[in-house]
Amino acid sequence: MSVMRGEDTIAIIGGGIAGFALALGLHRRGIDCHVYEVAPEIRPLGVGITMLPHAMRELAALGLNDAVAAAGVKNIESAFFNRFGQLIYKEERGLAAGYPFPEVGIHRGTLHRILLDTAVKALGHERVLLNRRCTGVTQDSAGVTVHFQETATGRAAEDVRASVALACDGVNSTIRRQFYPDEELVFEGINTWRGVSQWKPILGGHTYMRIGSIKTGKIVIYPIVDQYDTDGNQLVNWTTEAPQMGRPKKRLEQTGEDRGCSVHL
Ligand SMILES: Cc1cc2nc3c(=O)[nH]c(=O)nc-3n(C[C@H](O)[C@H](O)[C@H](O)COP(=O)(O)OP(=O)(O)OC[C@H]3O[C@@H](n4cnc5c(N)ncnc54)[C@H](O)[C@@H]3O)c2cc1C
């Protein structure tokens, strides 16, 4: 098996939110890096994700906070309701709460696309490699050899040499499993269903809402795109959570899908 590249670059395993943000941070500091992502193509997957002010501060350091805020919806407040829809408590959020950066609800695919496009522009296409499933790393005194399969074919792909390998391969991290083989993810017994709806702004269209409790069933609702259509509707993210009754905690197993967060129960 031939080996590519040398010890003057950093190998980032996983082209998700953390992988591309890290790549941009390294690039800004003049540190060479390559990103290796298991997915053969990047698609706008997921639904809503909320960027709190400390995350927006990090995006600001990459020059991306304005683009992310413009593509999402700034939350002004967070409100808690009981399962009958009666208000329990609310508080201001983001800029309204005095933080220097806003709290932003955004489609995860849009956030990912902003990071990907910026990374490809900054690093160059040749430093963002898709269709590379990392299968493990071998460390020696000079650096690290990273092993890959081609996702599409399952065939072994070229090994890669780097000074350091940084694992950004998500919740089912292959690298983490290599170093901590006895660690287990445990299903806590809560099922989640997520989706988006085109809907008129609720409570003015800048509120993060939690309704109900995990004991009786809960839904989290927040807008992620403003002016989604010509009728002034927003794209509204919703996430329902309900406990699964009568099942013991069980280890989560990977599906083998190209999604860092996919699990089989
Ligand atoms: C497809 C997808 C959809 C998601 N949707 C949502 C959502 O709607 N709302 C929400 O709040 N959070 C969502 N998440 C989770 C959220 O993106 C992350 O929890 C969070 O952003 C942390 O980012 P991360 O970069 O650590 O992980 P992730 O964003 O999960 O990124 C990990 C990346 O590593 C890649 N990867 C995994 N294994 C390997 C391997 N062996 N070799 C190479 N690459 C590998 C994955 O394909 C993925 O691109 C989603 C994650 C994914 C992967």
Coordinates of C-alpha atoms and ligand atoms in Angstrom, one line a residue:
M1 CA 0.0 0.0 0.0
S2 CA 1.5 3.4 -1.0
V3 CA 1.5 6.3 1.4
M4 CA 0.6 9.9 0.5
R5 CA 1.6 13.2 1.9
G6 CA 4.1 13.9 4.6
E7 CA 4.6 15.0 8.2
D8 CA 4.1 18.7 7.4
T9 CA 0.3 18.5 7.4
I10 CA -2.5 17.7 9.9
A11 CA -5.1 15.1 9.0
I12 CA -8.6 16.0 10.2
I13 CA -10.8 12.9 10.3
G14 CA -14.4 13.9 9.6
G15 CA -15.8 16.8 7.6
G16 CA -18.7 17.7 9.9
I17 CA -19.3 20.9 11.8
A18 CA -16.2 20.5 14.0
G19 CA -13.9 19.2 11.2
F20 CA -14.4 22.1 8.9
A21 CA -14.4 24.7 11.7
L22 CA -11.1 23.3 12.9
A23 CA -9.7 23.2 9.3
L24 CA -10.6 26.9 8.9
G25 CA -9.0 27.8 12.3
L26 CA -5.8 26.0 11.4
H27 CA -5.7 27.6 8.0
R28 CA -6.1 31.1 9.6
R29 CA -3.0 30.3 11.7
G30 CA -1.0 29.2 8.6
I31 CA -1.1 25.5 9.6
D32 CA -1.5 23.1 6.7
C33 CA -4.3 20.5 7.0
H34 CA -6.4 18.0 5.0
V35 CA -10.0 16.9 5.8
Y36 CA -11.1 13.3 5.2
E37 CA -14.8 12.7 5.1
V38 CA -16.6 9.3 4.8
A39 CA -19.6 10.6 2.8
P40 CA -19.0 10.3 -1.0
E41 CA -20.9 13.6 -1.4
I42 CA -21.9 16.3 1.1
R43 CA -25.7 16.7 1.2
P44 CA -27.6 19.2 3.4
L45 CA -28.6 16.7 6.1
G46 CA -30.3 17.2 9.4
V47 CA -32.8 19.8 10.5
G48 CA -32.5 22.6 13.1
I49 CA -29.4 23.2 15.2
T50 CA -29.0 26.1 17.7
M51 CA -25.8 28.1 17.9
L52 CA -25.4 29.6 21.3
P53 CA -23.4 32.9 21.7
H54 CA -20.2 31.1 22.6
A55 CA -20.4 29.1 19.3
M56 CA -21.2 32.3 17.4
R57 CA -18.1 33.8 18.9
E58 CA -16.0 30.9 17.4
L59 CA -17.7 31.4 14.1
A60 CA -16.9 35.2 14.3
A61 CA -13.2 34.3 14.7
L62 CA -13.6 32.5 11.4
G63 CA -15.4 35.5 9.8
L64 CA -18.6 33.5 9.4
N65 CA -20.9 34.8 12.1
D66 CA -22.7 37.3 9.8
A67 CA -23.3 34.7 7.1
V68 CA -24.6 32.2 9.7
A69 CA -26.9 34.8 11.4
A70 CA -28.2 35.9 8.0
A71 CA -29.0 32.3 7.0
G72 CA -30.8 31.5 10.3
V73 CA -33.1 33.2 12.8
K74 CA -31.8 35.1 15.9
N75 CA -33.6 34.0 19.1
I76 CA -34.6 36.8 21.4
E77 CA -36.1 34.6 24.1
S78 CA -36.4 31.1 25.4
A79 CA -39.8 30.1 26.8
F80 CA -40.9 27.0 28.8
F81 CA -44.6 25.8 28.7
N82 CA -46.3 22.9 30.5
R83 CA -48.0 20.2 28.4
F84 CA -51.2 22.3 28.3
G85 CA -49.4 25.2 26.7
Q86 CA -49.4 27.3 29.8
L87 CA -46.3 29.5 30.2
I88 CA -44.0 28.6 33.1
Y89 CA -41.0 30.8 32.6
K90 CA -39.2 32.7 29.9
E91 CA -35.9 34.5 29.6
E92 CA -34.0 36.7 27.1
R93 CA -31.4 35.0 24.9
G94 CA -28.4 36.0 22.8
L95 CA -28.0 39.8 22.2
A96 CA -31.2 40.5 24.1
A97 CA -29.6 38.9 27.2
G98 CA -26.5 41.1 26.8
Y99 CA -24.2 38.7 25.1
P100 CA -21.9 40.1 22.4
F101 CA -23.1 37.5 19.9
P102 CA -26.6 36.3 19.0
E103 CA -28.2 32.9 19.6
V104 CA -29.1 31.6 16.1
G105 CA -31.4 28.7 15.0
I106 CA -30.3 27.4 11.6
H107 CA -30.7 24.4 9.4
R108 CA -27.8 22.1 10.1
G109 CA -27.3 21.5 6.3
T110 CA -27.0 25.3 5.8
L111 CA -24.5 25.7 8.5
H112 CA -22.5 22.7 7.2
R113 CA -22.6 24.1 3.6
I114 CA -21.3 27.5 4.8
L115 CA -18.4 25.8 6.6
L116 CA -17.7 23.4 3.6
D117 CA -17.8 26.1 1.0
T118 CA -15.5 28.4 3.0
A119 CA -13.1 25.5 3.7
V120 CA -12.9 24.4 0.1
K121 CA -12.3 28.0 -1.0
A122 CA -9.6 28.6 1.7
L123 CA -7.8 25.2 1.6
G124 CA -8.5 24.2 -2.0
H125 CA -10.4 21.2 -3.3
E126 CA -7.4 19.0 -3.1
R127 CA -7.4 19.3 0.7
V128 CA -11.0 18.3 1.2
L129 CA -11.3 14.6 0.4
L130 CA -14.6 12.8 0.4
N131 CA -15.3 9.1 0.1
R132 CA -12.7 8.3 2.7
R133 CA -13.7 6.1 5.6
C134 CA -11.0 6.3 8.2
T135 CA -10.5 2.8 9.7
G136 CA -7.7 3.6 12.2
V137 CA -4.4 5.3 12.8
T138 CA -0.9 4.0 13.5
Q139 CA 1.4 6.4 15.5
D140 CA 5.2 6.4 15.5
S141 CA 7.9 8.8 16.7
A142 CA 7.7 10.9 13.4
G143 CA 4.0 11.3 13.1
V144 CA 1.0 9.2 12.2
T145 CA -0.3 7.0 9.4
V146 CA -4.0 7.2 8.8
H147 CA -5.8 4.2 7.2
F148 CA -8.8 4.5 4.9
Q149 CA -11.3 2.7 2.8
E150 CA -13.2 4.1 -0.1
T151 CA -16.7 4.4 1.2
A152 CA -18.4 3.8 -2.2
T153 CA -16.5 0.5 -2.9
G154 CA -15.3 -0.6 0.5
R155 CA -11.8 -1.1 -1.0
A156 CA -8.8 -0.1 0.9
A157 CA -7.7 3.4 -0.1
E158 CA -4.2 5.0 0.1
D159 CA -2.7 5.4 3.6
V160 CA -1.9 9.0 4.5
R161 CA 1.0 10.4 6.6
A162 CA 0.6 13.4 8.7
S163 CA 2.2 15.0 11.8
V164 CA -1.0 14.7 13.8
A165 CA -4.4 13.2 13.2
L166 CA -7.4 14.9 14.8
A167 CA -10.6 12.9 15.3
C168 CA -13.6 15.0 14.4
D169 CA -15.6 11.9 13.3
G170 CA -18.7 12.5 15.5
V171 CA -20.5 10.6 18.2
N172 CA -19.6 7.1 16.8
S173 CA -16.0 8.0 16.3
T174 CA -13.8 5.3 14.9
I175 CA -10.7 6.8 16.3
R176 CA -12.1 7.1 19.8
R177 CA -13.1 3.5 19.6
Q178 CA -9.5 2.5 18.7
F179 CA -8.1 4.3 21.7
Y180 CA -11.0 3.5 24.1
P181 CA -12.4 0.2 22.9
D182 CA -14.2 -0.5 26.1
E183 CA -16.2 2.7 26.1
E184 CA -19.9 2.3 25.2
L185 CA -22.7 4.6 24.2
V186 CA -25.8 3.9 26.2
F187 CA -29.3 4.4 25.0
E188 CA -31.0 6.4 27.7
G189 CA -34.5 5.4 26.6
I190 CA -35.6 8.6 25.0
N191 CA -36.8 8.5 21.4
T192 CA -36.7 11.6 19.3
W193 CA -38.6 12.6 16.1
R194 CA -37.6 15.7 14.2
G195 CA -38.9 17.7 11.3
V196 CA -39.6 21.1 9.9
S197 CA -42.8 22.8 8.9
Q198 CA -43.6 25.9 6.9
W199 CA -45.5 28.0 9.5
K200 CA -46.4 31.6 10.3
P201 CA -44.1 33.1 13.0
I202 CA -45.1 31.8 16.4
L203 CA -44.9 34.4 19.3
G204 CA -43.3 36.9 16.9
G205 CA -40.9 34.4 15.3
H206 CA -37.8 34.7 17.6
T207 CA -38.6 32.4 20.5
Y208 CA -37.1 29.0 21.4
M209 CA -39.9 27.0 22.9
R210 CA -39.9 23.9 25.1
I211 CA -43.4 22.4 25.8
G212 CA -44.1 19.6 28.1
S213 CA -41.6 17.4 30.0
I214 CA -39.8 14.2 29.1
K215 CA -42.1 12.3 31.5
T216 CA -45.3 13.1 29.6
G217 CA -43.9 13.9 26.1
K218 CA -42.1 17.0 25.1
I219 CA -41.7 19.1 22.0
V220 CA -39.1 21.7 21.2
I221 CA -39.9 24.3 18.6
Y222 CA -37.8 27.1 17.1
P223 CA -37.6 28.9 13.7
I224 CA -34.6 28.3 11.4
V225 CA -35.4 30.3 8.3
D226 CA -37.1 33.7 8.1
Q227 CA -39.4 34.8 5.2
Y228 CA -39.4 31.2 3.9
D229 CA -42.1 32.0 1.3
T230 CA -43.9 35.0 -0.1
D231 CA -46.6 34.7 2.6
G232 CA -44.1 35.6 5.3
N233 CA -43.9 32.0 6.7
Q234 CA -40.9 30.7 8.5
L235 CA -39.3 27.3 8.3
V236 CA -39.9 26.0 11.9
N237 CA -37.9 23.2 13.4
W238 CA -39.7 20.8 15.8
T239 CA -38.3 18.0 17.9
T240 CA -40.4 15.6 19.9
E241 CA -39.1 13.5 22.7
A242 CA -40.8 10.7 24.5
P243 CA -39.5 8.0 26.8
Q244 CA -39.6 4.4 25.5
M245 CA -41.2 2.4 28.3
G246 CA -40.0 -0.8 29.7
R247 CA -36.7 -1.2 27.9
P248 CA -33.4 -1.7 29.6
K249 CA -30.5 0.5 28.7
K250 CA -28.7 -0.9 25.7
R251 CA -25.4 -0.3 23.9
L252 CA -25.8 1.7 20.7
E253 CA -24.3 0.1 17.6
Q254 CA -23.3 1.9 14.4
T255 CA -25.5 1.3 11.4
G256 CA -22.6 1.6 8.9
E257 CA -24.5 4.5 7.3
D258 CA -22.4 7.5 6.4
R259 CA -23.9 9.6 9.2
G260 CA -21.9 10.3 12.3
C261 CA -25.0 10.4 14.4
S262 CA -26.9 7.3 13.0
V263 CA -27.5 4.5 15.5
H264 CA -29.3 1.3 15.7
L265 CA -31.2 0.6 18.9
Ligands
LIG1 C1 -25.8 13.8 8.8 C2 -25.9 14.5 10.2 C3 -27.1 15.2 10.5 C4 -27.2 15.9 11.7 N1 -28.3 16.6 12.0 C5 -28.4 17.3 13.1 C6 -29.5 18.1 13.4 O1 -30.4 18.2 12.6 N2 -29.5 18.9 14.5 C7 -28.5 18.8 15.4 O2 -28.6 19.5 16.5 N3 -27.4 18.0 15.2 C8 -27.3 17.3 14.1 N4 -26.3 16.5 13.9 C9 -25.2 16.4 14.9 C10 -24.4 17.7 14.9 O3 -24.0 18.0 13.6 C11 -23.2 17.4 15.8 O4 -23.5 16.7 16.9 C12 -22.4 18.6 16.2 O5 -22.5 19.6 15.2 C13 -21.0 18.2 16.5 O6 -20.3 18.3 15.3 P1 -19.2 17.2 15.0 O7 -18.4 17.7 13.8 O8 -18.5 16.8 16.2 O9 -20.0 15.9 14.5 P2 -20.8 15.7 13.1 O10 -21.4 16.9 12.7 O11 -21.6 14.5 13.4 O12 -19.6 15.3 12.1 C14 -18.9 14.1 12.1 C15 -18.4 13.9 10.6 O13 -17.5 12.8 10.6 C16 -17.8 11.9 9.6 N5 -17.3 10.6 9.9 C17 -17.8 9.7 10.8 N6 -17.0 8.6 10.8 C18 -16.0 8.8 9.9 C19 -14.9 8.0 9.5 N7 -14.7 6.8 10.0 N8 -14.0 8.5 8.6 C20 -14.3 9.8 8.1 N9 -15.3 10.6 8.4 C21 -16.2 10.1 9.3 C22 -19.3 12.0 9.5 O14 -19.8 11.6 8.2 C23 -19.6 13.5 9.7 O15 -19.5 14.3 8.6 C24 -26.1 15.8 12.6 C25 -24.9 15.1 12.3 C26 -24.8 14.5 11.1 C27 -23.5 13.7 10.7

